[in-house]
Structures are given as C-alpha cells and as structure tokens.
XYZ file of C-alpha atoms in Angstrom:
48
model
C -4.701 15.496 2.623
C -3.216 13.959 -0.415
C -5.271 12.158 -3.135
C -4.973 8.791 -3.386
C -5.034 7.000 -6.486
C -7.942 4.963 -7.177
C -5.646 1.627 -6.955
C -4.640 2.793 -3.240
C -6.462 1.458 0.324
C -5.739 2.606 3.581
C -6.227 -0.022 6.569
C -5.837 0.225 10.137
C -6.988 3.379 10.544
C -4.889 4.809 7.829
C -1.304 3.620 9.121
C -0.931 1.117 6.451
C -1.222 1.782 2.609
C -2.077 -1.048 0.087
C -1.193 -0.130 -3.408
C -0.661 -1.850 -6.842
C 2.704 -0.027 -8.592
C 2.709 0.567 -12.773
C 3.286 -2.422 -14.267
C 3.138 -5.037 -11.308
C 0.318 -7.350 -10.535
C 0.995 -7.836 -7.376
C -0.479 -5.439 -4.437
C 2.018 -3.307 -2.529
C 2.094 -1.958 1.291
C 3.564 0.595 3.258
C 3.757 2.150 6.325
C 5.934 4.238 8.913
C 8.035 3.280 11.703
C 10.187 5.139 13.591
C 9.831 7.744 11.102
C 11.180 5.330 8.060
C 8.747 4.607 5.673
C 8.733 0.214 5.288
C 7.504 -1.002 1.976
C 7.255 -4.568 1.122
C 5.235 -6.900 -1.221
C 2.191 -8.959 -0.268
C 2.845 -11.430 -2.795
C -0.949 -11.464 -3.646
C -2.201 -10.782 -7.147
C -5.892 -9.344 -5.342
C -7.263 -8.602 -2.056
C -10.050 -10.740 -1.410
C-alpha cells in the first residue's frame, strides 16, 4: 500500500481520497470510475 501524506483522508471505505495540493487552501478529492480517476474541488477551506 502506498503512504499517504499526512494532509490525505480516505472515506468511504477508501474509494474516495480527500487531499489539500501545495499551495492551495482548499481540500481536494478523488476517486475512480470506470477506471478514470475524477478529481474535483470541494470548495471548502477545512473539513469540519
């Protein structure tokens, strides 16, 4: 398994990823369908 950075989640069982990129303050996700990996903004600066 791969390390994860200490800025990266995993929810839902692992299928999702939440991550915050170098410089950005908002929090990332991504996740797999059909084999194409789908990454997209949450628009929120934390998680609570």
């Amino acid at each position: 398994m791969r390390q994860l950075r200490e800025d990266t989640h995993l929810i839902l069982d692992g299928e999702v990823r939440v991550y915050r990129r170098e410089r950005s303050k908002r929090w990332q996700a991504a996740f797999e369908i059909d084999g194409h990996t789908i990454r997209v903004s949450t628009g929120k600066r934390d998680l609570a």
